[in-house]
Amino acid sequence: MNDAFTCCTLCPRTCGANRHETQGLCGMGAELRVSTALLHHGEEPCISGEATCINSQTGGGGGSGTIFFSGCALRCVFCQNHEISMPTTPQGRGQALGVDDLTALMLELQLSGAHNINLVTPSHFTPLLRTAIAQAKGHGLAIPVVWNSSGYESVETLRSLKGLVDIYLPDLKYMDAQAAARYAAAPDYPEAAVRAIAEMFRQVGRLRLEDGPEGNGLAKRGLLVRLLVLPGNAGRADLALDWIAQNLGRKVGVSLMGQYYPAHRAAEFPELRRGVSQEDYEALVRQMERLGLNIGYTQAVGSSADFTPDFLGAEGAG
Ligand code: SF4
Protein backbone atom coordinates (compact mmCIF):
# COMPACT_ATOMS: atom_id res chain seq x y z
CA MET A 1 0.00 0.00 0.00
CA ASN A 2 1.36 3.42 -0.97
CA ASP A 3 1.21 5.74 2.06
CA ALA A 4 1.16 8.89 -0.08
CA PHE A 5 -2.31 7.83 -1.26
CA THR A 6 -3.83 7.32 2.21
CA CYS A 7 -4.36 11.04 2.78
CA CYS A 8 -3.24 12.48 -0.54
CA THR A 9 -1.56 15.88 -0.65
CA LEU A 10 0.50 15.27 -3.77
CA CYS A 11 -0.74 18.34 -5.63
CA PRO A 12 -1.82 21.87 -4.61
CA ARG A 13 -5.45 20.72 -4.25
CA THR A 14 -4.30 18.86 -1.08
CA CYS A 15 -7.72 17.24 -1.02
CA GLY A 16 -6.66 14.59 1.50
CA ALA A 17 -8.52 11.76 -0.23
CA ASN A 18 -7.86 8.21 0.85
CA ARG A 19 -7.24 7.01 -2.68
CA HIS A 20 -7.24 3.35 -1.62
CA GLU A 21 -10.96 3.75 -0.99
CA THR A 22 -12.11 6.62 -3.17
CA GLN A 23 -11.02 9.03 -5.89
CA GLY A 24 -9.35 12.36 -5.26
CA LEU A 25 -10.27 15.59 -7.03
CA CYS A 26 -7.96 14.41 -9.83
CA GLY A 27 -10.49 11.64 -10.48
CA MET A 28 -8.04 8.85 -9.67
CA GLY A 29 -7.68 6.29 -6.92
CA ALA A 30 -4.51 4.42 -6.00
CA GLU A 31 -4.41 2.36 -9.18
CA LEU A 32 -2.04 3.56 -11.90
CA ARG A 33 -4.09 4.14 -15.07
CA VAL A 34 -2.78 4.77 -18.56
CA SER A 35 -5.06 5.94 -21.33
CA THR A 36 -2.77 5.67 -24.32
CA ALA A 37 0.86 5.05 -25.20
CA LEU A 38 2.21 5.89 -28.63
CA LEU A 39 5.04 7.40 -30.64
CA HIS A 40 3.82 10.97 -30.86
CA HIS A 41 4.88 13.27 -33.70
CA GLY A 42 2.88 16.34 -32.72
CA GLU A 43 4.97 17.73 -29.88
CA GLU A 44 7.58 20.46 -30.28
CA PRO A 45 10.31 19.40 -32.76
CA CYS A 46 12.95 19.04 -30.03
CA ILE A 47 10.64 16.55 -28.28
CA SER A 48 9.10 14.68 -31.23
CA GLY A 49 12.11 14.83 -33.54
CA GLU A 50 11.82 13.92 -37.16
CA ALA A 51 8.96 11.63 -38.15
CA THR A 52 10.74 8.69 -39.69
CA CYS A 53 8.67 5.62 -38.87
CA ILE A 54 5.74 4.98 -36.57
CA ASN A 55 5.88 1.22 -36.88
CA SER A 56 6.87 0.04 -33.43
CA GLN A 57 6.93 -3.60 -34.60
CA THR A 58 9.96 -3.02 -36.78
CA GLY A 59 11.82 -0.81 -34.38
CA GLY A 60 11.96 1.99 -36.93
CA GLY A 61 11.35 4.66 -34.40
CA GLY A 62 11.13 8.40 -34.27
CA GLY A 63 8.71 10.45 -32.26
CA SER A 64 8.20 10.97 -28.59
CA GLY A 65 7.40 7.85 -26.55
CA THR A 66 4.31 9.34 -25.01
CA ILE A 67 2.32 7.85 -22.15
CA PHE A 68 -0.96 9.61 -21.35
CA PHE A 69 -2.14 9.07 -17.80
CA SER A 70 -5.81 9.17 -16.90
CA GLY A 71 -7.10 11.89 -14.58
CA CYS A 72 -5.93 15.44 -13.88
CA ALA A 73 -5.90 17.67 -10.83
CA LEU A 74 -6.44 20.89 -12.79
CA ARG A 75 -9.41 20.05 -15.05
CA CYS A 76 -9.70 23.20 -17.18
CA VAL A 77 -13.09 23.86 -18.74
CA PHE A 78 -11.56 24.02 -22.24
CA CYS A 79 -9.42 20.87 -21.86
CA GLN A 80 -8.55 19.39 -25.24
CA ASN A 81 -7.79 16.04 -23.56
CA HIS A 82 -10.96 15.90 -21.50
CA GLU A 83 -11.79 12.32 -22.49
CA ILE A 84 -8.88 11.19 -20.34
CA SER A 85 -8.40 14.07 -17.91
CA MET A 86 -12.02 13.84 -16.78
CA PRO A 87 -12.84 10.29 -17.77
CA THR A 88 -16.50 9.45 -17.98
CA THR A 89 -16.19 6.37 -20.17
CA PRO A 90 -14.41 3.05 -19.62
CA GLN A 91 -12.16 3.88 -22.60
CA GLY A 92 -11.34 7.27 -21.14
CA ARG A 93 -10.46 5.71 -17.82
CA GLY A 94 -7.76 3.77 -19.62
CA GLN A 95 -6.06 0.64 -18.51
CA ALA A 96 -4.82 -0.25 -15.01
CA LEU A 97 -1.11 -1.01 -15.02
CA GLY A 98 1.24 -2.22 -12.33
CA VAL A 99 4.48 -0.36 -11.77
CA ASP A 100 6.45 -3.21 -13.38
CA ASP A 101 4.16 -3.03 -16.44
CA LEU A 102 4.85 0.68 -16.75
CA THR A 103 8.60 0.05 -16.49
CA ALA A 104 8.30 -2.50 -19.29
CA LEU A 105 6.24 -0.06 -21.37
CA MET A 106 8.96 2.59 -21.10
CA LEU A 107 11.59 0.09 -22.22
CA GLU A 108 9.36 -1.05 -25.11
CA LEU A 109 8.96 2.54 -26.29
CA GLN A 110 12.72 2.96 -26.19
CA LEU A 111 13.13 -0.21 -28.25
CA SER A 112 10.58 1.15 -30.73
CA GLY A 113 12.88 4.09 -31.40
CA ALA A 114 11.31 6.75 -29.19
CA HIS A 115 13.49 9.81 -28.65
CA ASN A 116 12.32 10.15 -25.06
CA ILE A 117 9.71 8.95 -22.57
CA ASN A 118 7.06 11.65 -22.38
CA LEU A 119 4.86 11.31 -19.28
CA VAL A 120 1.69 13.36 -19.82
CA THR A 121 -0.30 14.60 -16.81
CA PRO A 122 1.68 12.37 -14.46
CA SER A 123 1.68 14.33 -11.19
CA HIS A 124 -1.11 12.53 -9.33
CA PHE A 125 0.79 9.23 -9.78
CA THR A 126 4.20 10.57 -8.75
CA PRO A 127 5.12 7.94 -6.09
CA LEU A 128 4.43 5.10 -8.54
CA LEU A 129 6.19 6.84 -11.40
CA ARG A 130 9.25 7.47 -9.27
CA THR A 131 9.62 3.72 -8.82
CA ALA A 132 8.87 2.94 -12.47
CA ILE A 133 11.39 5.50 -13.80
CA ALA A 134 14.10 4.32 -11.39
CA GLN A 135 13.49 0.70 -12.38
CA ALA A 136 13.53 1.54 -16.10
CA LYS A 137 16.79 3.47 -15.75
CA GLY A 138 18.21 0.51 -13.83
CA HIS A 139 17.25 -1.77 -16.73
CA GLY A 140 18.86 0.37 -19.42
CA LEU A 141 16.49 3.25 -20.15
CA ALA A 142 18.93 5.74 -21.67
CA ILE A 143 16.64 8.25 -23.43
CA PRO A 144 15.48 11.38 -21.56
CA VAL A 145 12.42 11.28 -19.33
CA VAL A 146 10.03 14.19 -19.98
CA TRP A 147 7.60 15.38 -17.27
CA ASN A 148 4.75 16.96 -19.26
CA SER A 149 2.39 18.59 -16.80
CA SER A 150 -0.22 21.29 -16.23
CA GLY A 151 2.22 23.21 -14.02
CA TYR A 152 -0.20 22.81 -11.10
CA GLU A 153 2.25 20.96 -8.91
CA SER A 154 3.52 20.88 -5.38
CA VAL A 155 7.19 21.76 -4.89
CA GLU A 156 7.56 19.00 -2.33
CA THR A 157 6.29 16.39 -4.79
CA LEU A 158 8.58 17.70 -7.51
CA ARG A 159 11.58 17.52 -5.19
CA SER A 160 11.02 13.79 -4.91
CA LEU A 161 11.71 13.51 -8.67
CA LYS A 162 15.13 15.12 -8.57
CA GLY A 163 17.61 13.10 -10.62
CA LEU A 164 14.87 11.06 -12.32
CA VAL A 165 13.42 13.62 -14.72
CA ASP A 166 15.59 15.05 -17.50
CA ILE A 167 13.21 17.48 -19.20
CA TYR A 168 10.37 19.41 -17.62
CA LEU A 169 7.63 20.46 -20.05
CA PRO A 170 5.10 22.34 -17.90
CA ASP A 171 2.24 24.58 -18.93
CA LEU A 172 2.00 28.03 -17.46
CA LYS A 173 -1.68 28.48 -18.23
CA TYR A 174 -2.84 31.31 -16.01
CA MET A 175 -1.08 34.27 -14.47
CA ASP A 176 -4.40 35.74 -13.42
CA ALA A 177 -6.04 34.30 -10.31
CA GLN A 178 -9.55 35.20 -11.46
CA ALA A 179 -9.07 33.38 -14.75
CA ALA A 180 -7.64 30.37 -12.91
CA ALA A 181 -10.66 30.38 -10.59
CA ARG A 182 -13.15 30.75 -13.44
CA TYR A 183 -11.68 28.15 -15.77
CA ALA A 184 -10.18 25.61 -13.35
CA ALA A 185 -11.51 26.43 -9.84
CA ALA A 186 -7.87 26.99 -8.88
CA PRO A 187 -7.28 30.62 -7.88
CA ASP A 188 -3.94 29.55 -6.43
CA TYR A 189 -2.72 28.33 -9.83
CA PRO A 190 -0.46 31.33 -10.67
CA GLU A 191 1.31 31.18 -7.32
CA ALA A 192 1.61 27.37 -7.31
CA ALA A 193 2.76 27.14 -10.93
CA VAL A 194 5.53 29.74 -10.70
CA ARG A 195 6.88 28.06 -7.57
CA ALA A 196 6.72 24.66 -9.29
CA ILE A 197 8.41 25.91 -12.45
CA ALA A 198 11.16 27.59 -10.43
CA GLU A 199 11.80 24.22 -8.75
CA MET A 200 11.87 22.47 -12.14
CA PHE A 201 14.41 25.01 -13.35
CA ARG A 202 16.53 24.42 -10.23
CA GLN A 203 16.61 20.72 -11.05
CA VAL A 204 17.33 20.74 -14.79
CA GLY A 205 18.31 24.27 -15.83
CA ARG A 206 18.06 25.77 -19.28
CA LEU A 207 17.02 23.74 -22.32
CA ARG A 208 19.91 21.85 -23.88
CA LEU A 209 19.70 20.16 -27.26
CA GLU A 210 21.74 17.41 -28.85
CA ASP A 211 23.90 18.95 -31.51
CA GLY A 212 26.12 17.57 -34.21
CA PRO A 213 25.16 15.31 -37.11
CA GLU A 214 23.65 12.62 -34.88
CA GLY A 215 21.78 14.96 -32.58
CA ASN A 216 19.05 16.39 -34.81
CA GLY A 217 18.34 19.12 -32.30
CA LEU A 218 16.57 16.83 -29.84
CA ALA A 219 16.17 18.01 -26.26
CA LYS A 220 18.38 16.15 -23.83
CA ARG A 221 17.85 18.14 -20.65
CA GLY A 222 16.25 21.31 -19.32
CA LEU A 223 13.05 23.28 -19.05
CA LEU A 224 10.62 24.13 -21.87
CA VAL A 225 7.59 26.13 -20.70
CA ARG A 226 4.36 25.95 -22.68
CA LEU A 227 2.04 28.93 -22.87
CA LEU A 228 -1.33 28.12 -24.42
CA VAL A 229 -2.72 31.45 -25.56
CA LEU A 230 -6.42 31.76 -24.72
CA PRO A 231 -8.90 33.97 -26.63
CA GLY A 232 -8.45 37.59 -25.60
CA ASN A 233 -5.28 36.48 -23.79
CA ALA A 234 -7.55 35.51 -20.89
CA GLY A 235 -4.81 33.53 -19.13
CA ARG A 236 -2.40 36.51 -19.35
CA ALA A 237 0.41 34.90 -21.30
CA ASP A 238 2.01 38.36 -21.39
CA LEU A 239 2.52 38.21 -17.62
CA ALA A 240 3.89 34.69 -17.98
CA LEU A 241 6.50 35.89 -20.48
CA ASP A 242 7.50 38.74 -18.15
CA TRP A 243 7.80 36.34 -15.22
CA ILE A 244 9.96 33.90 -17.18
CA ALA A 245 12.32 36.63 -18.42
CA GLN A 246 12.65 38.21 -14.99
CA ASN A 247 12.95 35.06 -12.90
CA LEU A 248 14.44 32.35 -15.10
CA GLY A 249 16.32 34.39 -17.67
CA ARG A 250 16.40 34.37 -21.42
CA LYS A 251 17.91 30.92 -21.87
CA VAL A 252 14.71 29.11 -20.90
CA GLY A 253 12.79 27.49 -23.73
CA VAL A 254 9.29 28.85 -24.36
CA SER A 255 6.64 27.28 -26.56
CA LEU A 256 3.95 29.84 -27.42
CA MET A 257 0.98 27.73 -28.45
CA GLY A 258 -1.67 29.09 -30.79
CA GLN A 259 -3.68 25.89 -31.11
CA TYR A 260 -6.55 26.73 -28.77
CA TYR A 261 -9.97 25.67 -29.94
CA PRO A 262 -13.17 25.59 -27.89
CA ALA A 263 -13.29 22.06 -26.49
CA HIS A 264 -15.09 20.35 -23.60
CA ARG A 265 -17.18 22.96 -21.69
CA ALA A 266 -15.71 26.06 -23.38
CA ALA A 267 -19.07 26.82 -25.00
CA GLU A 268 -20.46 27.65 -21.55
CA PHE A 269 -18.05 30.62 -21.39
CA PRO A 270 -18.89 33.22 -24.05
CA GLU A 271 -15.35 34.61 -24.13
CA LEU A 272 -13.91 31.14 -24.83
CA ARG A 273 -16.21 30.23 -27.73
CA ARG A 274 -13.92 31.71 -30.38
CA GLY A 275 -10.34 31.08 -31.44
CA VAL A 276 -7.29 33.20 -30.66
CA SER A 277 -6.93 36.29 -32.83
CA GLN A 278 -3.86 36.70 -34.99
CA GLU A 279 -3.42 40.14 -33.46
CA ASP A 280 -3.32 38.84 -29.88
CA TYR A 281 -0.92 36.08 -30.79
CA GLU A 282 1.43 38.33 -32.74
CA ALA A 283 1.55 40.83 -29.88
CA LEU A 284 2.88 38.01 -27.69
CA VAL A 285 5.44 36.99 -30.31
CA ARG A 286 6.68 40.59 -30.41
CA GLN A 287 6.87 40.62 -26.62
CA MET A 288 8.97 37.43 -26.69
CA GLU A 289 11.35 39.13 -29.10
CA ARG A 290 11.53 42.29 -26.99
CA LEU A 291 12.33 40.22 -23.90
CA GLY A 292 15.01 38.25 -25.76
CA LEU A 293 13.16 34.95 -25.23
CA ASN A 294 14.32 33.45 -28.48
CA ILE A 295 14.78 29.82 -27.53
CA GLY A 296 11.62 27.90 -28.26
CA TYR A 297 8.69 27.75 -30.60
CA THR A 298 5.77 29.66 -32.01
CA GLN A 299 2.87 28.12 -33.92
CA ALA A 300 0.50 29.10 -36.66
CA VAL A 301 -2.66 30.38 -35.03
CA GLY A 302 -5.63 28.16 -35.71
CA SER A 303 -8.53 26.37 -34.16
CA SER A 304 -7.14 23.05 -35.31
CA ALA A 305 -7.07 19.79 -33.43
CA ASP A 306 -4.51 18.36 -35.87
CA PHE A 307 -1.83 17.76 -33.28
CA THR A 308 -4.08 16.34 -30.62
CA PRO A 309 -3.97 12.52 -30.57
CA ASP A 310 -7.28 10.73 -30.74
CA PHE A 311 -7.34 9.18 -27.27
CA LEU A 312 -10.45 7.14 -27.70
CA GLY A 313 -9.38 5.83 -31.08
CA ALA A 314 -5.69 5.26 -30.39
CA GLU A 315 -4.26 1.87 -29.64
CA GLY A 316 -4.27 0.97 -25.95
CA ALA A 317 -1.23 0.92 -23.78
CA GLY A 318 -1.08 -2.73 -23.04
S1 SF4 B 1 -3.23 14.31 -6.54
FE1 SF4 B 1 -5.45 13.99 -6.61
S2 SF4 B 1 -5.98 13.03 -4.66
FE2 SF4 B 1 -3.93 13.92 -4.44
S3 SF4 B 1 -4.24 15.97 -3.58
FE3 SF4 B 1 -4.20 16.20 -5.80
S4 SF4 B 1 -6.35 16.05 -6.44
FE4 SF4 B 1 -6.22 15.23 -4.34
Coordinates of C-alpha atoms in Angstrom, one line a residue, residues 19-315:
R19 CA -7.2 7.0 -2.7
H20 CA -7.2 3.4 -1.6
E21 CA -11.0 3.8 -1.0
T22 CA -12.1 6.6 -3.2
Q23 CA -11.0 9.0 -5.9
G24 CA -9.3 12.4 -5.3
L25 CA -10.3 15.6 -7.0
C26 CA -8.0 14.4 -9.8
G27 CA -10.5 11.6 -10.5
M28 CA -8.0 8.8 -9.7
G29 CA -7.7 6.3 -6.9
A30 CA -4.5 4.4 -6.0
E31 CA -4.4 2.4 -9.2
L32 CA -2.0 3.6 -11.9
R33 CA -4.1 4.1 -15.1
V34 CA -2.8 4.8 -18.6
S35 CA -5.1 5.9 -21.3
T36 CA -2.8 5.7 -24.3
A37 CA 0.9 5.1 -25.2
L38 CA 2.2 5.9 -28.6
L39 CA 5.0 7.4 -30.6
H40 CA 3.8 11.0 -30.9
H41 CA 4.9 13.3 -33.7
G42 CA 2.9 16.3 -32.7
E43 CA 5.0 17.7 -29.9
E44 CA 7.6 20.5 -30.3
P45 CA 10.3 19.4 -32.8
C46 CA 12.9 19.0 -30.0
I47 CA 10.6 16.6 -28.3
S48 CA 9.1 14.7 -31.2
G49 CA 12.1 14.8 -33.5
E50 CA 11.8 13.9 -37.2
A51 CA 9.0 11.6 -38.1
T52 CA 10.7 8.7 -39.7
C53 CA 8.7 5.6 -38.9
I54 CA 5.7 5.0 -36.6
N55 CA 5.9 1.2 -36.9
S56 CA 6.9 0.0 -33.4
Q57 CA 6.9 -3.6 -34.6
T58 CA 10.0 -3.0 -36.8
G59 CA 11.8 -0.8 -34.4
G60 CA 12.0 2.0 -36.9
G61 CA 11.4 4.7 -34.4
G62 CA 11.1 8.4 -34.3
G63 CA 8.7 10.4 -32.3
S64 CA 8.2 11.0 -28.6
G65 CA 7.4 7.8 -26.6
T66 CA 4.3 9.3 -25.0
I67 CA 2.3 7.8 -22.2
F68 CA -1.0 9.6 -21.4
F69 CA -2.1 9.1 -17.8
S70 CA -5.8 9.2 -16.9
G71 CA -7.1 11.9 -14.6
C72 CA -5.9 15.4 -13.9
A73 CA -5.9 17.7 -10.8
L74 CA -6.4 20.9 -12.8
R75 CA -9.4 20.0 -15.1
C76 CA -9.7 23.2 -17.2
V77 CA -13.1 23.9 -18.7
F78 CA -11.6 24.0 -22.2
C79 CA -9.4 20.9 -21.9
Q80 CA -8.5 19.4 -25.2
N81 CA -7.8 16.0 -23.6
H82 CA -11.0 15.9 -21.5
E83 CA -11.8 12.3 -22.5
I84 CA -8.9 11.2 -20.3
S85 CA -8.4 14.1 -17.9
M86 CA -12.0 13.8 -16.8
P87 CA -12.8 10.3 -17.8
T88 CA -16.5 9.4 -18.0
T89 CA -16.2 6.4 -20.2
P90 CA -14.4 3.1 -19.6
Q91 CA -12.2 3.9 -22.6
G92 CA -11.3 7.3 -21.1
R93 CA -10.5 5.7 -17.8
G94 CA -7.8 3.8 -19.6
Q95 CA -6.1 0.6 -18.5
A96 CA -4.8 -0.2 -15.0
L97 CA -1.1 -1.0 -15.0
G98 CA 1.2 -2.2 -12.3
V99 CA 4.5 -0.4 -11.8
D100 CA 6.4 -3.2 -13.4
D101 CA 4.2 -3.0 -16.4
L102 CA 4.9 0.7 -16.7
T103 CA 8.6 0.0 -16.5
A104 CA 8.3 -2.5 -19.3
L105 CA 6.2 -0.1 -21.4
M106 CA 9.0 2.6 -21.1
L107 CA 11.6 0.1 -22.2
E108 CA 9.4 -1.0 -25.1
L109 CA 9.0 2.5 -26.3
Q110 CA 12.7 3.0 -26.2
L111 CA 13.1 -0.2 -28.3
S112 CA 10.6 1.2 -30.7
G113 CA 12.9 4.1 -31.4
A114 CA 11.3 6.7 -29.2
H115 CA 13.5 9.8 -28.6
N116 CA 12.3 10.1 -25.1
I117 CA 9.7 8.9 -22.6
N118 CA 7.1 11.7 -22.4
L119 CA 4.9 11.3 -19.3
V120 CA 1.7 13.4 -19.8
T121 CA -0.3 14.6 -16.8
P122 CA 1.7 12.4 -14.5
S123 CA 1.7 14.3 -11.2
H124 CA -1.1 12.5 -9.3
F125 CA 0.8 9.2 -9.8
T126 CA 4.2 10.6 -8.7
P127 CA 5.1 7.9 -6.1
L128 CA 4.4 5.1 -8.5
L129 CA 6.2 6.8 -11.4
R130 CA 9.2 7.5 -9.3
T131 CA 9.6 3.7 -8.8
A132 CA 8.9 2.9 -12.5
I133 CA 11.4 5.5 -13.8
A134 CA 14.1 4.3 -11.4
Q135 CA 13.5 0.7 -12.4
A136 CA 13.5 1.5 -16.1
K137 CA 16.8 3.5 -15.8
G138 CA 18.2 0.5 -13.8
H139 CA 17.3 -1.8 -16.7
G140 CA 18.9 0.4 -19.4
L141 CA 16.5 3.3 -20.1
A142 CA 18.9 5.7 -21.7
I143 CA 16.6 8.2 -23.4
P144 CA 15.5 11.4 -21.6
V145 CA 12.4 11.3 -19.3
V146 CA 10.0 14.2 -20.0
W147 CA 7.6 15.4 -17.3
N148 CA 4.7 17.0 -19.3
S149 CA 2.4 18.6 -16.8
S150 CA -0.2 21.3 -16.2
G151 CA 2.2 23.2 -14.0
Y152 CA -0.2 22.8 -11.1
E153 CA 2.2 21.0 -8.9
S154 CA 3.5 20.9 -5.4
V155 CA 7.2 21.8 -4.9
E156 CA 7.6 19.0 -2.3
T157 CA 6.3 16.4 -4.8
L158 CA 8.6 17.7 -7.5
R159 CA 11.6 17.5 -5.2
S160 CA 11.0 13.8 -4.9
L161 CA 11.7 13.5 -8.7
K162 CA 15.1 15.1 -8.6
G163 CA 17.6 13.1 -10.6
L164 CA 14.9 11.1 -12.3
V165 CA 13.4 13.6 -14.7
D166 CA 15.6 15.1 -17.5
I167 CA 13.2 17.5 -19.2
Y168 CA 10.4 19.4 -17.6
L169 CA 7.6 20.5 -20.0
P170 CA 5.1 22.3 -17.9
D171 CA 2.2 24.6 -18.9
L172 CA 2.0 28.0 -17.5
K173 CA -1.7 28.5 -18.2
Y174 CA -2.8 31.3 -16.0
M175 CA -1.1 34.3 -14.5
D176 CA -4.4 35.7 -13.4
A177 CA -6.0 34.3 -10.3
Q178 CA -9.6 35.2 -11.5
A179 CA -9.1 33.4 -14.7
A180 CA -7.6 30.4 -12.9
A181 CA -10.7 30.4 -10.6
R182 CA -13.2 30.8 -13.4
Y183 CA -11.7 28.1 -15.8
A184 CA -10.2 25.6 -13.3
A185 CA -11.5 26.4 -9.8
A186 CA -7.9 27.0 -8.9
P187 CA -7.3 30.6 -7.9
D188 CA -3.9 29.5 -6.4
Y189 CA -2.7 28.3 -9.8
P190 CA -0.5 31.3 -10.7
E191 CA 1.3 31.2 -7.3
A192 CA 1.6 27.4 -7.3
A193 CA 2.8 27.1 -10.9
V194 CA 5.5 29.7 -10.7
R195 CA 6.9 28.1 -7.6
A196 CA 6.7 24.7 -9.3
I197 CA 8.4 25.9 -12.5
A198 CA 11.2 27.6 -10.4
E199 CA 11.8 24.2 -8.8
M200 CA 11.9 22.5 -12.1
F201 CA 14.4 25.0 -13.3
R202 CA 16.5 24.4 -10.2
Q203 CA 16.6 20.7 -11.1
V204 CA 17.3 20.7 -14.8
G205 CA 18.3 24.3 -15.8
R206 CA 18.1 25.8 -19.3
L207 CA 17.0 23.7 -22.3
R208 CA 19.9 21.9 -23.9
L209 CA 19.7 20.2 -27.3
E210 CA 21.7 17.4 -28.8
D211 CA 23.9 19.0 -31.5
G212 CA 26.1 17.6 -34.2
P213 CA 25.2 15.3 -37.1
E214 CA 23.6 12.6 -34.9
G215 CA 21.8 15.0 -32.6
N216 CA 19.0 16.4 -34.8
G217 CA 18.3 19.1 -32.3
L218 CA 16.6 16.8 -29.8
A219 CA 16.2 18.0 -26.3
K220 CA 18.4 16.1 -23.8
R221 CA 17.8 18.1 -20.6
G222 CA 16.3 21.3 -19.3
L223 CA 13.0 23.3 -19.0
L224 CA 10.6 24.1 -21.9
V225 CA 7.6 26.1 -20.7
R226 CA 4.4 25.9 -22.7
L227 CA 2.0 28.9 -22.9
L228 CA -1.3 28.1 -24.4
V229 CA -2.7 31.4 -25.6
L230 CA -6.4 31.8 -24.7
P231 CA -8.9 34.0 -26.6
G232 CA -8.5 37.6 -25.6
N233 CA -5.3 36.5 -23.8
A234 CA -7.5 35.5 -20.9
G235 CA -4.8 33.5 -19.1
R236 CA -2.4 36.5 -19.4
A237 CA 0.4 34.9 -21.3
D238 CA 2.0 38.4 -21.4
L239 CA 2.5 38.2 -17.6
A240 CA 3.9 34.7 -18.0
L241 CA 6.5 35.9 -20.5
D242 CA 7.5 38.7 -18.2
W243 CA 7.8 36.3 -15.2
I244 CA 10.0 33.9 -17.2
A245 CA 12.3 36.6 -18.4
Q246 CA 12.7 38.2 -15.0
N247 CA 13.0 35.1 -12.9
L248 CA 14.4 32.4 -15.1
G249 CA 16.3 34.4 -17.7
R250 CA 16.4 34.4 -21.4
K251 CA 17.9 30.9 -21.9
V252 CA 14.7 29.1 -20.9
G253 CA 12.8 27.5 -23.7
V254 CA 9.3 28.9 -24.4
S255 CA 6.6 27.3 -26.6
L256 CA 4.0 29.8 -27.4
M257 CA 1.0 27.7 -28.5
G258 CA -1.7 29.1 -30.8
Q259 CA -3.7 25.9 -31.1
Y260 CA -6.6 26.7 -28.8
Y261 CA -10.0 25.7 -29.9
P262 CA -13.2 25.6 -27.9
A263 CA -13.3 22.1 -26.5
H264 CA -15.1 20.4 -23.6
R265 CA -17.2 23.0 -21.7
A266 CA -15.7 26.1 -23.4
A267 CA -19.1 26.8 -25.0
E268 CA -20.5 27.7 -21.5
F269 CA -18.1 30.6 -21.4
P270 CA -18.9 33.2 -24.1
E271 CA -15.3 34.6 -24.1
L272 CA -13.9 31.1 -24.8
R273 CA -16.2 30.2 -27.7
R274 CA -13.9 31.7 -30.4
G275 CA -10.3 31.1 -31.4
V276 CA -7.3 33.2 -30.7
S277 CA -6.9 36.3 -32.8
Q278 CA -3.9 36.7 -35.0
E279 CA -3.4 40.1 -33.5
D280 CA -3.3 38.8 -29.9
Y281 CA -0.9 36.1 -30.8
E282 CA 1.4 38.3 -32.7
A283 CA 1.6 40.8 -29.9
L284 CA 2.9 38.0 -27.7
V285 CA 5.4 37.0 -30.3
R286 CA 6.7 40.6 -30.4
Q287 CA 6.9 40.6 -26.6
M288 CA 9.0 37.4 -26.7
E289 CA 11.3 39.1 -29.1
R290 CA 11.5 42.3 -27.0
L291 CA 12.3 40.2 -23.9
G292 CA 15.0 38.2 -25.8
L293 CA 13.2 35.0 -25.2
N294 CA 14.3 33.5 -28.5
I295 CA 14.8 29.8 -27.5
G296 CA 11.6 27.9 -28.3
Y297 CA 8.7 27.7 -30.6
T298 CA 5.8 29.7 -32.0
Q299 CA 2.9 28.1 -33.9
A300 CA 0.5 29.1 -36.7
V301 CA -2.7 30.4 -35.0
G302 CA -5.6 28.2 -35.7
S303 CA -8.5 26.4 -34.2
S304 CA -7.1 23.1 -35.3
A305 CA -7.1 19.8 -33.4
D306 CA -4.5 18.4 -35.9
F307 CA -1.8 17.8 -33.3
T308 CA -4.1 16.3 -30.6
P309 CA -4.0 12.5 -30.6
D310 CA -7.3 10.7 -30.7
F311 CA -7.3 9.2 -27.3
L312 CA -10.4 7.1 -27.7
G313 CA -9.4 5.8 -31.1
A314 CA -5.7 5.3 -30.4
E315 CA -4.3 1.9 -29.6

